[in-house]
Coordinates of N, CA and C and ligand atoms in Angstrom, one line a residue:
M15 N 191.0 188.9 167.0 CA 190.8 188.4 165.7 C 191.5 187.9 165.0
I16 N 191.5 186.3 164.7 CA 192.7 185.3 163.7 C 192.4 185.3 162.4
R17 N 193.6 186.3 161.7 CA 193.1 186.4 160.3 C 194.1 185.1 159.7
T18 N 193.5 184.0 158.9 CA 194.2 183.2 158.3 C 194.8 183.5 156.9
V19 N 196.1 183.1 156.3 CA 196.6 183.2 155.4 C 196.5 182.4 154.4
T20 N 196.1 182.3 153.0 CA 196.4 181.1 152.6 C 197.9 180.8 151.9
A21 N 198.8 179.9 152.7 CA 200.4 180.1 152.1 C 200.2 179.3 150.7
L22 N 200.2 180.1 149.3 CA 200.3 179.5 148.3 C 201.5 178.9 148.1
F23 N 202.6 179.4 148.6 CA 203.9 179.0 148.3 C 204.4 177.7 148.6
R24 N 203.5 177.2 149.5 CA 203.5 175.9 150.2 C 203.0 174.5 149.4
E25 N 202.4 175.1 148.5 CA 201.8 174.0 147.5 C 201.9 173.9 146.3
D26 N 202.7 175.6 145.7 CA 203.5 175.5 144.3 C 204.3 176.5 144.6
F27 N 205.9 175.8 144.7 CA 207.1 176.6 145.0 C 207.6 177.5 143.4
Y28 N 206.9 177.2 142.5 CA 207.1 177.8 141.3 C 206.0 179.2 140.9
L29 N 205.3 179.5 142.0 CA 204.1 180.7 141.7 C 205.0 181.7 142.3
S30 N 205.5 182.7 141.1 CA 206.0 184.0 141.4 C 204.8 185.2 141.4
T31 N 203.6 185.0 141.1 CA 202.6 185.9 141.2 C 201.6 185.2 141.1
C32 N 200.6 186.4 142.3 CA 199.3 186.0 142.2 C 198.6 187.2 142.8
E33 N 197.1 187.1 143.3 CA 196.3 188.3 143.5 C 196.2 188.2 144.9
A34 N 196.2 189.1 145.5 CA 195.3 189.0 147.2 C 194.8 190.2 147.4
S35 N 194.0 190.2 148.6 CA 193.4 191.1 149.3 C 194.2 191.5 150.4
V36 N 193.9 192.7 151.0 CA 194.7 193.4 152.3 C 193.6 193.0 153.3
T37 N 194.3 192.2 154.5 CA 193.1 191.7 155.7 C 193.7 192.8 156.7
A38 N 195.1 193.3 156.8 CA 195.5 194.2 157.7 C 196.9 194.7 157.6
V39 N 196.4 196.1 158.0 CA 197.9 196.9 157.8 C 198.5 197.4 159.3
L40 N 199.6 196.7 159.4 CA 200.0 197.2 161.0 C 200.6 198.2 161.5
E41 N 200.5 199.0 162.4 CA 200.9 199.8 163.1 C 202.3 200.3 162.3
D42 N 203.2 199.1 162.4 CA 204.5 199.6 161.4 C 204.9 199.7 160.1
G43 N 203.2 199.3 159.5 CA 203.3 199.4 157.8 C 203.3 198.1 157.8
G44 N 203.5 197.0 158.3 CA 203.5 195.7 157.9 C 202.1 195.1 157.1
I45 N 202.2 194.6 155.9 CA 201.2 194.2 155.5 C 200.6 192.3 155.4
E46 N 199.3 192.5 155.9 CA 198.7 191.3 156.0 C 197.7 190.8 154.9
L47 N 197.8 189.6 154.3 CA 197.0 189.2 153.2 C 196.0 188.2 153.4
D48 N 195.1 187.9 152.2 CA 194.4 186.7 152.7 C 194.9 185.6 151.8
Q49 N 196.2 185.9 150.9 CA 196.6 184.6 150.4 C 198.0 185.5 150.1
T50 N 198.8 184.4 149.6 CA 200.5 185.1 149.2 C 201.1 184.1 148.9
C51 N 202.1 184.5 147.9 CA 202.9 183.4 147.5 C 204.4 183.9 148.0
F52 N 204.5 184.7 148.6 CA 205.7 185.2 149.5 C 206.1 184.4 150.5
Y53 N 207.1 183.8 150.4 CA 207.7 182.6 151.4 C 208.2 184.0 152.6
A54 N 208.1 183.6 153.9 CA 208.3 184.1 154.9 C 209.2 183.2 155.8
T55 N 210.4 184.0 156.1 CA 211.2 183.5 156.6 C 211.7 182.8 157.7
S56 N 212.2 181.5 157.8 CA 211.8 180.3 158.8 C 212.8 179.3 157.8
G57 N 213.2 178.3 158.9 CA 214.1 177.3 158.8 C 215.1 177.4 158.2
G58 N 216.0 178.5 158.3 CA 217.3 178.9 157.5 C 217.3 179.6 156.0
Q59 N 216.1 179.4 155.7 CA 215.5 180.4 154.5 C 215.0 181.5 154.1
P60 N 215.8 182.6 154.0 CA 215.3 183.9 153.7 C 213.8 184.3 153.6
G61 N 213.0 185.0 153.8 CA 211.5 185.4 153.2 C 211.8 186.1 151.7
D62 N 210.8 186.1 151.1 CA 210.9 186.8 149.8 C 210.7 188.1 149.6
T63 N 211.4 188.8 148.6 CA 211.2 190.3 148.2 C 210.8 190.3 147.3
G64 N 210.2 191.6 146.7 CA 209.4 191.7 145.4 C 208.7 193.2 145.6
F65 N 207.5 193.2 144.9 CA 206.5 194.4 145.3 C 204.9 193.7 145.0
F66 N 204.4 195.0 145.4 CA 203.0 194.5 145.1 C 202.6 195.8 144.4
E67 N 201.5 195.3 143.1 CA 201.4 196.1 142.3 C 199.8 196.7 142.6
R68 N 199.4 197.7 142.5 CA 198.2 198.3 143.0 C 197.4 198.5 141.9
K69 N 196.2 199.0 141.8 CA 195.2 199.1 140.4 C 195.6 200.3 140.0
D70 N 196.1 201.0 140.3 CA 196.6 202.5 139.3 C 197.8 202.1 138.6
G71 N 198.4 200.9 139.2 CA 199.7 200.5 138.5 C 201.1 201.1 139.4
S72 N 200.9 201.6 140.4 CA 202.1 201.8 141.5 C 202.1 201.0 142.0
R73 N 203.6 200.8 142.6 CA 204.2 199.5 143.2 C 204.6 199.7 144.6
I74 N 204.2 199.2 145.5 CA 204.8 198.9 146.9 C 205.8 198.0 147.0
P75 N 207.1 198.6 147.2 CA 208.4 197.5 147.1 C 208.3 196.9 148.6
I76 N 208.4 195.4 148.4 CA 208.5 194.8 149.5 C 209.9 194.2 150.2
V77 N 210.7 194.6 151.0 CA 211.9 194.3 151.1 C 212.0 192.8 152.3
E78 N 210.9 192.6 152.9 CA 211.3 191.5 154.0 C 209.5 190.5 154.0
T79 N 209.7 189.3 154.3 CA 208.6 188.9 154.7 C 208.6 187.5 155.9
R80 N 208.1 187.7 156.7 CA 208.0 187.3 157.9 C 206.8 186.7 158.7
H81 N 206.9 185.6 159.4 CA 205.9 185.3 160.5 C 205.8 186.3 161.3
G82 N 204.3 186.5 162.0 CA 204.0 187.0 163.1 C 204.1 186.4 164.2
A83 N 203.2 186.3 165.3 CA 203.4 185.7 166.4 C 203.2 184.1 166.2
T84 N 202.6 183.5 165.4 CA 202.6 182.4 164.9 C 202.9 182.2 163.3
K85 N 203.2 180.6 162.7 CA 203.6 180.3 161.5 C 202.3 180.7 160.9
D86 N 201.2 180.9 161.5 CA 199.7 181.0 160.8 C 199.6 182.4 160.2
V87 N 200.6 183.7 160.5 CA 200.7 184.8 160.4 C 201.7 185.4 159.1
I88 N 201.4 185.8 158.3 CA 202.7 186.5 157.2 C 202.4 187.7 157.1
V89 N 203.6 188.5 157.8 CA 203.3 189.9 157.4 C 204.7 190.0 156.5
H90 N 204.3 191.0 155.4 CA 204.9 191.6 154.4 C 205.5 192.9 154.6
V91 N 206.6 193.3 154.8 CA 207.0 194.5 155.2 C 207.7 195.5 154.1
P92 N 207.0 196.4 153.9 CA 207.4 197.4 152.8 C 208.5 198.3 153.1
A93 N 209.0 198.8 151.8 CA 210.1 199.7 152.1 C 209.7 200.9 152.9
D94 N 210.6 201.3 153.2 CA 210.4 203.1 154.1 C 209.6 204.0 153.4
G95 N 208.6 204.4 153.8 CA 208.1 205.8 153.1 C 207.0 205.3 152.3
Q96 N 206.6 204.2 152.4 CA 205.4 203.9 150.8 C 204.5 204.1 151.7
A97 N 203.2 204.5 150.5 CA 201.9 204.6 150.8 C 201.3 203.3 151.1
R98 N 200.4 203.3 152.1 CA 199.9 202.5 152.7 C 198.7 201.8 152.1
P99 N 198.6 200.3 151.5 CA 197.5 200.2 150.9 C 195.9 200.3 151.8
T100 N 195.0 200.0 151.5 CA 193.6 200.2 152.2 C 193.3 198.9 152.6
L101 N 192.6 198.5 153.8 CA 191.9 197.4 154.1 C 190.9 197.0 152.7
G102 N 191.1 195.9 152.4 CA 190.4 195.1 151.4 C 190.8 195.3 150.1
E103 N 191.7 196.3 150.0 CA 192.5 196.3 148.7 C 193.0 195.5 148.1
K104 N 192.9 195.3 146.4 CA 193.1 194.2 145.8 C 194.3 194.6 145.3
L105 N 195.3 193.3 145.3 CA 196.8 193.8 144.8 C 197.4 192.5 144.0
V106 N 198.2 192.8 143.2 CA 199.4 191.7 142.3 C 200.5 191.8 143.0
L107 N 200.7 190.5 143.6 CA 201.8 190.4 144.2 C 203.1 189.7 143.1
H108 N 203.9 190.5 143.3 CA 205.3 189.9 142.4 C 206.4 189.5 143.3
I109 N 206.9 188.4 143.3 CA 208.3 187.7 144.1 C 209.3 188.2 143.3
D110 N 210.4 188.7 143.8 CA 211.8 188.9 143.2 C 212.2 187.3 142.8
W111 N 211.6 186.8 141.6 CA 211.8 185.5 141.3 C 213.2 185.3 140.9
P112 N 214.4 185.9 140.3 CA 215.7 185.2 140.2 C 216.1 185.3 141.6
R113 N 215.8 185.6 142.3 CA 216.3 185.9 143.8 C 215.9 184.3 144.6
R114 N 214.7 184.1 144.3 CA 213.8 183.3 144.7 C 214.5 181.9 144.4
Y115 N 214.4 182.1 143.1 CA 215.0 180.6 142.3 C 216.4 180.1 142.9
R116 N 217.4 181.4 143.2 CA 218.6 181.0 143.6 C 218.5 180.2 145.1
L117 N 217.8 180.9 145.7 CA 217.3 180.5 147.0 C 217.0 178.6 147.1
M118 N 216.2 178.7 146.2 CA 215.6 177.3 146.1 C 216.7 176.5 145.7
R119 N 217.4 176.9 144.5 CA 218.6 176.0 144.2 C 219.2 175.9 145.3
M120 N 219.8 176.8 146.3 CA 220.8 176.6 147.5 C 220.2 175.8 148.3
H121 N 218.8 176.0 149.0 CA 218.2 175.1 149.7 C 218.0 173.7 149.0
T122 N 218.0 173.5 148.2 CA 218.0 172.1 147.9 C 219.3 171.9 147.8
A123 N 220.4 172.5 147.5 CA 221.5 172.0 147.4 C 221.9 171.2 148.8
C124 N 221.4 172.0 150.1 CA 221.7 171.9 151.2 C 221.1 170.3 151.7
H125 N 220.0 170.1 151.3 CA 219.5 168.6 151.3 C 220.6 167.9 150.8
L126 N 220.8 168.1 149.5 CA 221.7 167.2 148.9 C 223.1 166.6 149.6
L127 N 223.7 168.1 150.3 CA 224.8 167.9 151.1 C 224.3 166.9 152.6
S128 N 223.5 166.9 152.8 CA 223.0 166.5 154.4 C 222.9 164.8 154.0
V129 N 222.6 164.4 152.6 CA 222.5 162.9 152.2 C 224.0 162.7 151.9
I130 N 224.7 163.2 151.5 CA 226.4 162.8 151.3 C 226.8 163.0 153.1
C131 N 226.7 163.8 154.1 CA 227.1 163.9 155.0 C 225.9 163.6 156.2
P132 N 225.8 162.3 156.3 CA 224.6 161.8 157.1 C 224.9 162.5 158.4
Y133 N 225.3 163.5 159.1 CA 225.5 163.8 160.6 C 224.2 164.8 160.9
P134 N 224.3 165.0 162.1 CA 223.1 165.6 162.6 C 223.5 167.2 162.4
V135 N 222.5 168.1 162.1 CA 222.6 169.5 161.6 C 222.3 170.3 162.6
T136 N 223.6 171.1 163.0 CA 223.4 172.0 163.8 C 222.7 173.3 163.5
G137 N 223.1 173.6 162.3 CA 222.6 174.8 162.0 C 222.7 175.1 160.5
A138 N 222.0 175.9 159.7 CA 222.0 176.1 158.8 C 221.4 177.7 157.9
A139 N 221.9 178.1 157.1 CA 221.3 179.1 156.4 C 221.7 179.4 154.9
V140 N 220.5 179.5 154.4 CA 220.7 179.7 153.1 C 220.7 180.9 152.4
G141 N 221.4 181.2 151.6 CA 221.7 182.5 151.3 C 221.9 182.5 149.5
E142 N 221.6 183.4 149.1 CA 221.6 183.5 147.4 C 223.0 183.4 146.6
E143 N 224.2 183.9 147.5 CA 225.6 183.8 146.8 C 225.9 182.4 147.8
E144 N 225.7 182.3 149.1 CA 226.4 181.1 149.6 C 225.6 180.6 150.6
S145 N 225.5 179.4 151.0 CA 224.6 178.6 152.2 C 225.7 178.1 153.2
R146 N 225.4 178.1 154.1 CA 226.1 177.0 155.2 C 225.2 176.0 156.1
V147 N 226.0 175.1 156.2 CA 225.4 174.1 157.0 C 226.4 173.5 157.9
D148 N 225.6 173.6 159.2 CA 227.0 172.9 160.1 C 226.4 171.7 160.7
F149 N 227.4 170.7 160.7 CA 227.4 169.6 161.1 C 227.9 169.0 162.5
D150 N 227.2 168.5 163.3 CA 227.8 167.8 164.4 C 228.6 166.3 164.2
M151 N 229.9 166.5 163.7 CA 230.8 165.7 162.9 C 232.1 165.9 163.6
G152 N 233.0 165.0 164.0 CA 234.1 165.2 164.5 C 235.4 165.0 163.2
E153 N 234.8 164.2 162.2 CA 236.2 163.6 161.0 C 236.4 164.8 160.1
T154 N 237.3 164.6 159.7 CA 238.2 165.5 158.5 C 237.4 165.1 157.1
I155 N 237.0 165.6 156.2 CA 236.6 165.1 155.0 C 237.0 166.1 153.7
D156 N 237.6 165.9 152.9 CA 237.9 166.2 151.6 C 237.1 167.1 150.9
K157 N 236.9 168.2 150.8 CA 235.8 169.3 150.2 C 235.6 168.9 149.0
D158 N 236.7 168.8 148.1 CA 236.4 168.3 146.4 C 235.6 166.8 146.6
E159 N 236.1 165.8 147.2 CA 235.5 164.7 147.4 C 233.9 165.1 147.6
V160 N 233.5 165.9 148.5 CA 232.1 166.2 148.5 C 231.4 166.7 147.7
T161 N 232.4 168.1 146.9 CA 231.6 168.3 145.7 C 231.4 167.0 144.4
A162 N 232.2 166.4 144.4 CA 232.0 165.5 143.4 C 230.5 164.9 143.8
A163 N 230.7 164.2 144.9 CA 229.4 163.1 145.2 C 228.1 164.6 145.3
L164 N 228.4 165.4 145.3 CA 227.2 166.4 145.4 C 226.4 166.9 143.4
M165 N 227.7 166.8 142.9 CA 227.0 166.9 141.5 C 227.0 165.7 140.7
K166 N 227.3 164.5 141.5 CA 226.7 163.5 140.7 C 225.2 163.1 141.3
L167 N 224.7 163.7 142.2 CA 223.3 163.9 142.8 C 222.7 165.0 141.8
V168 N 223.6 166.2 141.9 CA 222.7 167.1 141.1 C 222.7 166.5 139.1
D169 N 223.5 165.7 138.8 CA 223.8 165.5 137.5 C 222.7 164.1 137.4
A170 N 222.3 163.4 138.0 CA 221.7 162.0 138.2 C 220.1 162.8 137.7
N171 N 220.0 164.0 138.3 CA 218.3 164.7 137.6 C 217.4 163.7 138.7
H172 N 217.4 163.5 140.2 CA 216.5 163.2 140.6 C 215.5 164.0 140.8
P173 N 214.2 163.3 141.0 CA 212.9 164.1 141.3 C 212.9 164.4 142.8
V174 N 212.4 166.1 143.0 CA 212.1 166.4 144.4 C 210.8 167.1 144.5
Y175 N 210.4 166.5 145.5 CA 208.6 166.4 145.6 C 208.3 166.7 147.0
V176 N 207.4 167.0 147.6 CA 206.3 166.9 148.7 C 205.7 166.3 149.3
Q177 N 205.7 165.1 150.0 CA 204.9 164.5 150.7 C 204.0 165.0 151.8
W178 N 202.9 165.2 152.0 CA 202.4 165.9 153.2 C 201.7 164.7 153.7
I179 N 202.1 164.3 155.2 CA 202.0 163.3 156.0 C 201.3 163.8 157.3
T180 N 200.5 163.2 158.0 CA 199.9 163.4 159.1 C 200.6 163.3 160.4
D181 N 200.4 163.6 161.3 CA 201.4 163.6 162.5 C 201.1 161.9 163.0
D182 N 200.0 161.5 162.6 CA 199.6 160.1 163.1 C 200.5 158.8 162.1
E183 N 200.1 159.2 160.6 CA 201.0 158.7 159.6 C 202.5 158.4 160.2
L184 N 203.0 159.6 160.7 CA 204.5 159.5 160.9 C 204.3 158.6 162.3
A185 N 203.6 158.7 163.0 CA 204.2 157.9 164.4 C 204.0 156.4 164.3
A186 N 203.1 156.0 163.2 CA 202.9 154.9 162.8 C 204.2 154.0 161.6
N187 N 204.6 155.2 161.5 CA 205.9 154.7 160.2 C 207.1 155.7 160.2
P188 N 207.6 155.5 161.3 CA 208.7 156.6 161.6 C 209.9 156.5 160.6
G189 N 209.7 155.2 159.9 CA 211.0 155.1 158.9 C 210.9 156.0 157.5
I190 N 209.5 157.0 157.1 CA 209.5 157.4 156.1 C 210.6 158.8 156.2
V191 N 210.8 159.3 157.4 CA 211.8 160.0 157.4 C 213.4 159.4 157.3
K192 N 213.7 159.8 156.4 CA 215.0 159.3 156.1 C 216.0 159.6 156.7
S193 N 216.0 161.2 156.8 CA 216.9 162.0 157.2 C 217.3 162.0 158.7
K194 N 218.0 161.3 159.6 CA 217.6 161.1 161.1 C 218.2 162.6 161.8
N195 N 218.9 163.4 160.9 CA 219.4 164.7 161.5 C 218.3 166.2 161.7
V196 N 217.1 165.6 161.3 CA 216.3 166.7 161.5 C 214.9 166.3 162.3
R197 N 214.5 166.4 163.1 CA 213.2 166.6 163.8 C 211.9 166.8 163.2
P198 N 211.1 165.9 163.1 CA 209.5 166.6 162.4 C 209.0 167.4 163.5
P199 N 208.7 168.4 162.7 CA 208.1 169.4 163.4 C 206.5 169.3 163.8
I200 N 206.1 168.1 164.8 CA 205.0 167.5 164.8 C 203.9 168.4 165.9
G201 N 202.5 168.2 165.6 CA 201.9 169.2 166.7 C 201.2 170.0 165.7
M202 N 201.4 170.2 164.5 CA 200.5 171.1 163.6 C 199.8 170.2 163.1
G203 N 199.8 168.7 163.1 CA 198.7 167.8 162.4 C 199.0 167.4 161.2
R204 N 200.1 167.9 160.3 CA 200.5 167.6 159.5 C 202.0 168.2 158.9
V205 N 202.6 167.1 158.2 CA 204.3 167.5 158.2 C 204.5 167.5 157.0
S206 N 205.4 168.5 156.3 CA 205.6 168.4 154.6 C 207.0 167.6 154.8
L207 N 207.1 166.5 154.0 CA 208.4 165.5 153.9 C 208.9 166.0 152.6
V208 N 210.3 166.4 152.6 CA 211.0 166.9 151.3 C 211.5 165.4 150.9
C209 N 210.9 164.9 149.6 CA 211.6 163.9 149.3 C 212.6 163.8 148.1
I210 N 213.4 163.2 148.1 CA 214.8 163.2 146.8 C 214.5 162.1 146.2
G211 N 214.5 161.7 144.9 CA 214.4 160.6 144.4 C 213.1 159.9 144.1
E212 N 213.3 158.7 143.0 CA 211.5 157.8 143.2 C 211.4 157.3 144.6
D213 N 210.3 157.4 144.9 CA 210.0 156.6 146.2 C 210.7 157.3 147.3
S214 N 211.0 158.3 147.3 CA 212.3 159.0 148.3 C 213.5 158.2 148.2
S215 N 214.0 157.8 147.6 CA 215.1 156.6 147.4 C 216.5 157.2 147.8
I216 N 216.7 158.6 147.5 CA 217.8 159.3 147.9 C 217.7 159.6 149.4
D217 N 216.4 160.3 149.5 CA 216.1 161.1 151.0 C 214.8 161.7 151.4
S218 N 214.5 161.8 152.4 CA 213.3 162.5 152.6 C 213.5 163.1 154.3
Q219 N 212.9 164.3 154.2 CA 212.9 164.8 155.7 C 212.2 166.1 155.9
P220 N 211.8 166.2 157.0 CA 210.7 167.4 157.0 C 211.6 168.7 156.9
C221 N 210.5 169.4 156.1 CA 211.0 170.6 155.8 C 209.9 171.6 155.1
G222 N 209.9 173.0 155.6 CA 208.7 173.8 154.8 C 209.2 174.7 154.2
G223 N 210.6 174.5 153.7 CA 211.0 175.7 152.5 C 210.8 175.2 151.5
T224 N 211.2 176.3 150.3 CA 211.0 176.1 149.0 C 212.3 175.3 148.4
H225 N 211.6 174.4 147.3 CA 212.8 173.6 146.5 C 212.6 173.3 145.2
V226 N 213.7 173.3 144.4 CA 213.6 173.3 142.9 C 212.8 171.4 142.6
S227 N 212.4 171.1 141.5 CA 211.6 170.0 141.1 C 212.6 168.9 140.6
E228 N 213.6 169.1 140.4 CA 214.6 168.1 139.9 C 216.1 168.6 140.2
T229 N 216.7 167.8 140.6 CA 218.0 167.9 141.5 C 219.0 168.7 140.3
Q230 N 218.9 168.4 138.9 CA 219.6 169.0 138.0 C 219.6 170.4 137.8
E231 N 218.3 171.2 138.2 CA 218.1 173.0 138.3 C 219.0 173.5 139.3
V232 N 219.6 172.4 140.4 CA 220.5 173.0 141.2 C 221.7 173.9 140.6
G233 N 222.0 173.0 139.7 CA 223.1 173.6 138.7 C 224.3 173.4 139.1
A234 N 225.6 174.0 138.5 CA 226.9 173.7 139.3 C 227.0 174.3 140.5
I235 N 227.4 173.6 141.4 CA 227.6 174.0 142.8 C 228.8 173.2 143.2
H236 N 229.6 173.9 144.7 CA 230.9 173.5 145.2 C 230.9 173.8 146.5
I237 N 231.5 172.7 147.3 CA 231.9 173.2 148.3 C 233.3 174.2 148.7
A238 N 232.9 175.3 149.0 CA 234.0 176.4 149.0 C 234.9 176.4 149.9
K239 N 234.5 175.6 151.3 CA 235.3 175.4 152.5 C 234.6 174.7 153.6
I240 N 235.3 173.9 154.3 CA 235.0 173.1 155.2 C 235.7 173.9 156.4
E241 N 234.8 174.3 157.5 CA 235.7 175.1 158.8 C 235.3 174.3 160.1
K242 N 236.6 173.9 160.8 CA 236.5 173.6 161.9 C 235.8 174.3 163.4
K243 N 234.7 174.0 163.5 CA 234.0 174.8 164.3 C 234.2 173.8 165.9
G244 N 235.4 173.8 166.5 CA 235.3 173.2 167.7 C 235.7 171.3 167.3
K245 N 235.8 170.4 168.0 CA 236.1 169.3 168.1 C 235.1 168.5 167.2
E246 N 234.0 169.1 167.7 CA 232.9 168.2 167.0 C 231.9 168.9 166.0
N247 N 232.6 169.9 165.5 CA 231.6 170.5 164.4 C 232.4 171.2 163.2
R248 N 231.7 170.7 162.2 CA 232.3 171.4 160.8 C 231.4 172.1 159.9
R249 N 231.8 173.4 159.6 CA 230.8 174.1 159.1 C 231.4 173.9 157.0
F250 N 230.2 173.7 156.7 CA 230.4 173.8 155.3 C 229.9 175.0 154.4
R251 N 230.3 175.4 153.8 CA 230.0 176.6 152.6 C 229.7 176.1 151.2
I252 N 228.6 176.4 150.7 CA 228.3 175.7 149.4 C 228.0 177.1 148.4
R253 N 228.8 177.0 147.6 CA 228.9 178.3 146.3 C 228.2 177.9 145.1
F254 N 227.6 178.6 144.5 CA 227.3 178.2 143.1 C 228.6 178.5 142.3
G255 N 228.8 177.7 141.0 CA 229.6 177.5 140.0 C 230.6 176.4 140.6
T256 N 231.6 176.1 139.5 CA 232.6 175.5 139.8 C 233.8 175.8 140.7
P257 N 234.8 174.5 141.3 CA 235.6 175.4 141.9 C 236.7 176.3 140.7
E258 N 236.7 176.0 139.8 CA 237.5 176.5 138.7 C 236.9 178.0 138.7
D259 N 235.6 178.5 138.3 CA 235.1 179.7 138.4 C 235.4 180.2 139.7
R260 N 235.5 180.0 140.7 CA 235.7 180.6 141.6 C 237.2 180.9 141.7
A261 N 238.4 180.1 141.3 CA 239.4 180.3 141.2 C 239.8 181.5 140.2
A262 N 239.0 181.4 139.1 CA 238.8 182.5 138.3 C 238.5 183.9 138.5
S263 N 237.4 184.0 139.5 CA 236.9 185.3 139.7 C 237.8 186.2 140.9
Ligands
ZN1 ZN1 214.1 172.0 152.6

C-alpha cells in the first residue's frame, strides 16, 4: 500500500507546528503521518528534530526525520524507548524551531556563496554551527573578500522565494535556472526553484530545502576557512558571526 504524506514544509518554511494523524508505525518504531511540517533529510540539509504531543499531553521526542524508500515517504524517528502512538492517533507536531531556523539561515547562506563562487558544486552539508560547500575550482580566492561579498548580499536584504515550474516549462526555458552548477531534478513532474532577488535577479537554482524569506535573516556569517582538496577542489566553511567574533571566542 502506498501512503502519501502532505509535506507542509514544502509550502511554508516557517510552519513550526501542525496537527497530523498517524498512518503507520514501522517495526523499528518509525512514524508515518498524513501530513507533516518536519523536513526530511535531503540535499545536504539535515532533517528536523522536535516532539509530538499526544492528547494526554505526553510527548514523543523525535530525533531524526528521513525519507523512506522514495521521497514521497517521510519517516519520523522517535527517541529510544518511547511509547508508540496508535494507528489513526491525532498528534500535534512541534519542530525544534531554533535549530531549524539556524539551518534555514545556513542553507540560504550556501546559496549566496554559490552566487559569489559560480563554480560547479561537488558537495554540500548544511549544519547548525558550520556548513561546508565544495567547489570544482582551481583558483585561490581570499576568504575575507568572499565574506565581504556574502555580507553585501545579506545586507541588501534580497527577497528569497520559491517558484514551482513544470518539467516542460523548464525544458522550454532552460535560462530559468541561473546557477549552472546544480542539475534540476527532473522526472517528478515539477521542480522547485529557489529564487533570490526581484525576478530572480541574483540567482535561481533547483532546491528542495528550506530557506529564509529575506537575505537579511541570514545575519552575520563569514568564511572561516577555505581548504584545498586537490588541484581542482576547494572546500569552503561558513560559520555564523563575524570573523572578529570567532577570534574573540
Ligand atoms: Zn536550497
